[in-house]
Amino acid sequence: MYPAYLKLHQNGKLTTIIEESWRILKSCTLCPRRCQVNRLKNELGFCRTGLNPKVCSFMLHHGEEPAISGKQGSGTIFFSGCNMACIYCQNYEFSQQDEGSEVNLEELAYFMLQLQEMGAHNINLVTPTHIMPQILKGLQIAITKGLKIPLVYNTGGYELPEIIKLLTGIVDIYLPDMRYADPEMAKKYSSAPDYPKYNQASVKEMQRQVGVAQIDSQGIIKRGLVIRHLVLPGGISGTEKIMQFIAREISPDTYISLMSQYFPCYQAGQFNEINRRISAQEYLSGQKAMETYGLHNGWVQDEYGMDRYAGINIKPSIKNDA
């Protein structure tokens, strides 16, 4: 049955998972922060989100990876708040400054259904970690009203693997960041020293659930894992170590989105070393790291600083004479 969540809804297991996830909110341990606040009583932890989710916007997004946006667009819901604190956050208006409006679960379900009616290939949940139980309740409402397109779990990657495990059979497409290889860098720039540990364990769990991306004859992903990696100035992200991990611990067939669009915004100006765009050479080094470890599936951005993607197989995009 496709999407996967339809089977769990039909056999009643989705309700069980929702109830289990909802109980976590009473002493919130949805992410590695483990704030233990009672969000059922609207207490706020690191993510600054109580019981109801906040949504900045929902739209058909045509600028995601080609296999996610396709021709019709990805049905994207941008949630406010975040369990990370990246000082260069590219979406800081809603992720760090909480731009957006509280919505109830019926409204969240309505957004999903509207996006499906608009022709979206999928429902793309941006920054879902801190409101996963609420998303599942909204999903259940939407299913009863006809939702039948897959979920994209579009996460910054700071996840607990046991929480990701709860999503087995619900999420068809995982789209996590792998942001840092070095705990010191994760601490300095995102206040998350344990990011590499939990990120790697969670991506392994995602791979266990959905495997290598399956792309249909129209170029649209139906199921699987796509890993995003944002190249940061000065090697801060540890690109080579991350590519090595993916090749050795996930799969050399993993689809990777190597992103070049880093821009020094939000509080990046306070740190000279990241107060600039990346160089063409820094991005090329990321491509070469992929080649070195035999990572041949995915997308590179076709020109330094552009938000467009090129290629389903990155190897031809690497110029040996560059």
XYZ file of C-alpha atoms in Angstrom:
322
model
C 0.000 0.000 0.000
C 1.380 3.414 -0.954
C 2.017 5.788 0.651
C 3.127 3.638 3.580
C 1.034 5.500 6.157
C -2.202 4.239 4.565
C -1.506 0.696 5.745
C -0.845 1.823 9.322
C -4.018 3.884 9.265
C -5.998 0.925 7.971
C -4.723 -1.535 10.602
C -4.966 0.930 13.498
C -1.240 1.091 14.237
C -1.066 4.763 13.299
C -3.336 5.597 16.231
C -1.059 3.638 18.577
C 2.025 5.505 17.353
C 0.254 8.853 17.702
C -0.730 8.046 21.282
C 2.845 7.038 22.127
C 4.324 10.171 20.569
C 1.725 12.386 22.254
C 2.726 11.053 25.683
C 6.288 12.230 25.034
C 5.037 15.835 25.014
C 4.181 15.613 28.732
C 7.925 15.636 29.511
C 9.336 16.463 26.120
C 12.204 14.293 24.906
C 11.482 14.482 21.185
C 15.033 15.554 20.356
C 18.530 15.361 21.877
C 17.862 18.523 23.922
C 15.539 16.476 26.164
C 14.087 19.622 27.752
C 11.469 17.632 29.725
C 8.991 20.498 29.724
C 5.276 19.732 29.719
C 4.232 20.924 26.299
C 0.698 19.635 26.856
C 0.476 22.613 29.244
C 2.146 24.927 26.755
C 5.487 24.964 28.562
C 8.330 26.021 26.279
C 11.708 24.368 25.835
C 14.613 25.042 23.499
C 12.392 25.009 20.386
C 10.107 27.699 21.879
C 7.016 25.734 20.814
C 4.190 24.721 23.129
C 1.325 22.421 22.222
C 0.153 23.905 18.934
C 2.499 24.019 15.942
C 3.332 27.323 14.303
C 3.394 27.526 10.515
C 5.173 30.251 8.583
C 3.766 29.288 5.186
C 2.688 26.445 2.937
C 3.218 26.380 -0.799
C 4.127 24.437 -3.910
C 7.925 24.551 -3.880
C 9.680 24.262 -7.260
C 13.213 24.819 -5.971
C 13.868 21.569 -4.135
C 15.923 18.721 -5.602
C 14.483 17.703 -8.996
C 13.242 14.335 -7.730
C 11.312 16.058 -4.934
C 9.912 19.119 -6.725
C 9.348 17.425 -10.067
C 7.251 19.362 -12.553
C 4.305 19.971 -10.254
C 6.125 21.084 -7.116
C 6.647 19.776 -3.608
C 3.852 20.532 -1.145
C 5.966 22.335 1.422
C 4.909 23.315 4.940
C 7.410 25.577 6.726
C 7.154 25.147 10.494
C 8.333 27.860 12.879
C 10.848 27.167 15.627
C 13.749 24.726 15.631
C 15.719 22.474 17.967
C 18.984 23.882 16.600
C 20.485 27.349 16.994
C 22.599 27.835 13.871
C 24.134 31.281 13.994
C 24.100 31.405 10.175
C 20.552 30.027 9.834
C 19.385 30.468 6.251
C 15.716 30.438 7.366
C 16.204 32.470 10.531
C 13.023 34.531 10.183
C 10.847 31.542 11.038
C 13.335 29.009 12.426
C 15.020 31.325 14.943
C 12.757 34.372 15.184
C 9.546 32.316 15.106
C 7.775 34.193 12.329
C 4.472 32.432 11.686
C 1.080 31.698 13.219
C -0.222 29.019 15.547
C -2.507 26.530 13.845
C -4.718 23.772 15.161
C -4.585 20.213 13.871
C -7.607 20.595 11.592
C -5.889 23.538 9.905
C -2.684 21.538 9.523
C -4.638 18.733 7.872
C -6.295 21.308 5.608
C -2.877 22.560 4.457
C -1.890 19.017 3.484
C -5.102 18.463 1.570
C -4.863 21.822 -0.178
C -1.339 21.037 -1.342
C -2.498 17.691 -2.690
C -5.351 19.398 -4.533
C -2.826 21.852 -6.026
C -1.009 18.902 -7.574
C 1.925 18.435 -5.189
C 4.009 15.300 -5.615
C 4.413 15.007 -1.837
C 3.933 16.712 1.520
C 7.291 18.270 2.445
C 7.540 18.864 6.204
C 10.275 21.442 6.823
C 11.753 21.383 10.356
C 9.335 18.777 11.727
C 11.397 17.418 14.657
C 9.882 19.437 17.482
C 6.254 19.008 16.396
C 6.289 15.412 15.146
C 3.323 14.246 17.304
C 1.202 17.175 16.130
C 2.096 16.412 12.517
C 0.998 12.798 12.970
C -2.369 13.870 14.394
C -2.842 16.285 11.512
C -1.859 13.526 9.102
C -4.467 11.185 10.531
C -7.183 13.795 10.047
C -6.006 14.409 6.487
C -6.002 10.688 5.668
C -9.666 10.395 6.650
C -10.371 13.183 4.166
C -8.451 11.662 1.270
C -4.738 12.411 1.638
C -2.736 9.933 -0.470
C 0.638 11.461 -1.367
C 3.894 10.578 0.452
C 5.560 12.479 3.264
C 9.002 14.071 2.982
C 10.624 14.412 6.424
C 12.838 17.438 5.765
C 14.956 17.750 8.894
C 18.089 19.528 10.088
C 19.240 16.118 11.248
C 19.466 16.753 14.994
C 17.301 13.772 15.856
C 17.026 10.934 18.343
C 17.149 7.590 16.518
C 14.488 6.145 18.841
C 12.107 8.940 17.811
C 12.865 8.375 14.131
C 12.141 4.689 14.731
C 8.569 5.635 15.731
C 8.074 6.876 12.161
C 8.649 3.429 10.650
C 5.932 2.815 8.093
C 4.754 6.438 8.140
C 7.471 8.355 6.295
C 8.371 7.258 2.769
C 11.016 9.905 2.032
C 13.651 11.158 4.435
C 15.532 14.369 3.597
C 17.972 15.017 6.466
C 20.898 17.392 6.650
C 24.285 16.056 7.630
C 25.639 19.376 8.784
C 28.765 18.660 10.847
C 31.374 15.953 11.358
C 33.127 17.702 14.261
C 31.411 18.141 17.659
C 33.390 21.336 18.331
C 32.111 22.945 15.132
C 28.555 21.838 15.938
C 28.882 23.367 19.399
C 30.349 26.659 18.198
C 27.966 27.332 15.332
C 24.760 25.494 16.347
C 24.981 24.974 20.129
C 24.762 21.226 19.551
C 28.018 19.456 20.487
C 26.398 16.022 20.220
C 25.050 16.715 16.717
C 27.408 14.315 14.868
C 26.615 11.442 17.242
C 22.839 11.729 16.992
C 22.835 12.784 13.370
C 24.774 9.733 12.254
C 22.703 7.319 14.338
C 19.444 8.820 13.075
C 20.483 8.749 9.415
C 21.363 5.069 9.860
C 17.845 4.472 11.179
C 16.334 6.364 8.239
C 18.336 4.207 5.841
C 17.150 1.069 7.650
C 13.543 2.111 7.171
C 13.452 3.307 3.569
C 16.763 2.395 1.924
C 18.332 3.979 -1.138
C 16.104 6.425 -3.002
C 13.760 4.862 -5.549
C 13.082 7.212 -8.448
C 10.359 6.468 -10.978
C 10.353 6.823 -14.757
C 9.195 10.446 -14.413
C 12.193 11.299 -12.220
C 10.152 11.555 -8.998
C 11.288 9.952 -5.762
C 8.765 7.473 -4.423
C 10.615 6.235 -1.367
C 14.065 6.394 0.163
C 16.771 8.549 1.696
C 18.298 11.728 0.262
C 21.025 13.402 2.333
C 21.652 17.129 2.104
C 25.053 18.596 2.858
C 25.605 22.343 3.010
C 29.230 23.221 2.285
C 30.357 25.817 4.834
C 33.349 28.177 4.625
C 36.736 26.969 5.767
C 35.844 23.288 5.957
C 33.676 23.866 9.037
C 31.148 21.240 7.970
C 33.750 18.468 7.657
C 32.602 17.467 4.187
C 35.195 14.772 3.550
C 34.502 12.970 6.840
C 30.776 13.090 6.171
C 31.183 11.644 2.682
C 33.374 8.899 4.108
C 30.708 8.088 6.702
C 27.960 7.956 4.088
C 29.942 5.667 1.798
C 31.021 3.300 4.565
C 28.107 3.367 7.025
C 25.042 4.163 4.902
C 25.521 3.104 1.263
C 27.735 4.172 -1.661
C 24.482 4.362 -3.650
C 23.045 7.058 -1.372
C 21.587 10.097 -3.119
C 23.306 13.267 -1.949
C 22.380 16.885 -2.483
C 25.577 18.930 -2.270
C 24.530 22.504 -1.588
C 26.504 25.638 -2.416
C 24.050 28.347 -1.386
C 25.507 29.211 2.017
C 25.041 32.910 2.683
C 26.293 34.723 5.819
C 23.014 35.805 7.354
C 21.407 36.029 10.811
C 24.341 36.264 13.286
C 27.106 35.070 10.955
C 28.609 38.565 10.861
C 29.847 38.041 14.422
C 32.285 35.372 13.194
C 34.821 36.472 10.582
C 35.538 32.949 9.393
C 31.968 32.403 8.189
C 31.138 35.959 7.182
C 31.535 35.179 3.471
C 30.198 32.966 0.704
C 32.068 29.762 0.004
C 34.593 29.806 -2.819
C 34.256 27.832 -6.030
C 37.262 25.789 -4.898
C 35.610 24.899 -1.585
C 32.556 23.629 -3.414
C 34.670 21.714 -5.916
C 36.450 20.055 -2.988
C 33.058 18.775 -1.831
C 32.399 17.284 -5.243
C 35.807 15.646 -5.239
C 35.158 14.150 -1.793
C 32.047 12.522 -3.196
C 34.047 11.153 -6.097
C 36.818 9.906 -3.806
C 34.388 7.811 -1.789
C 32.462 6.530 -4.808
C 29.298 8.489 -4.128
C 27.819 8.805 -7.596
C 24.102 9.470 -7.047
C 22.589 12.862 -6.395
C 22.708 16.480 -7.378
C 25.213 19.289 -7.462
C 24.249 22.893 -7.907
C 25.159 23.784 -11.447
C 26.859 27.089 -10.739
C 28.493 28.532 -7.629
C 25.926 30.442 -5.629
C 22.901 29.365 -7.687
C 19.926 27.556 -6.203
C 19.403 25.371 -9.248
C 20.418 21.747 -9.439
C 22.103 19.777 -12.207
C 22.627 16.100 -12.816
C 21.214 12.865 -11.451
C 24.708 11.408 -11.427
C 27.324 13.770 -10.078
C 30.379 12.149 -11.577
C 30.186 13.835 -15.009
C 29.796 17.208 -13.288
C 33.263 17.043 -11.752
C 35.881 18.691 -13.938
C 39.300 17.175 -13.391
C 41.042 20.219 -14.833
C 39.343 22.687 -12.490
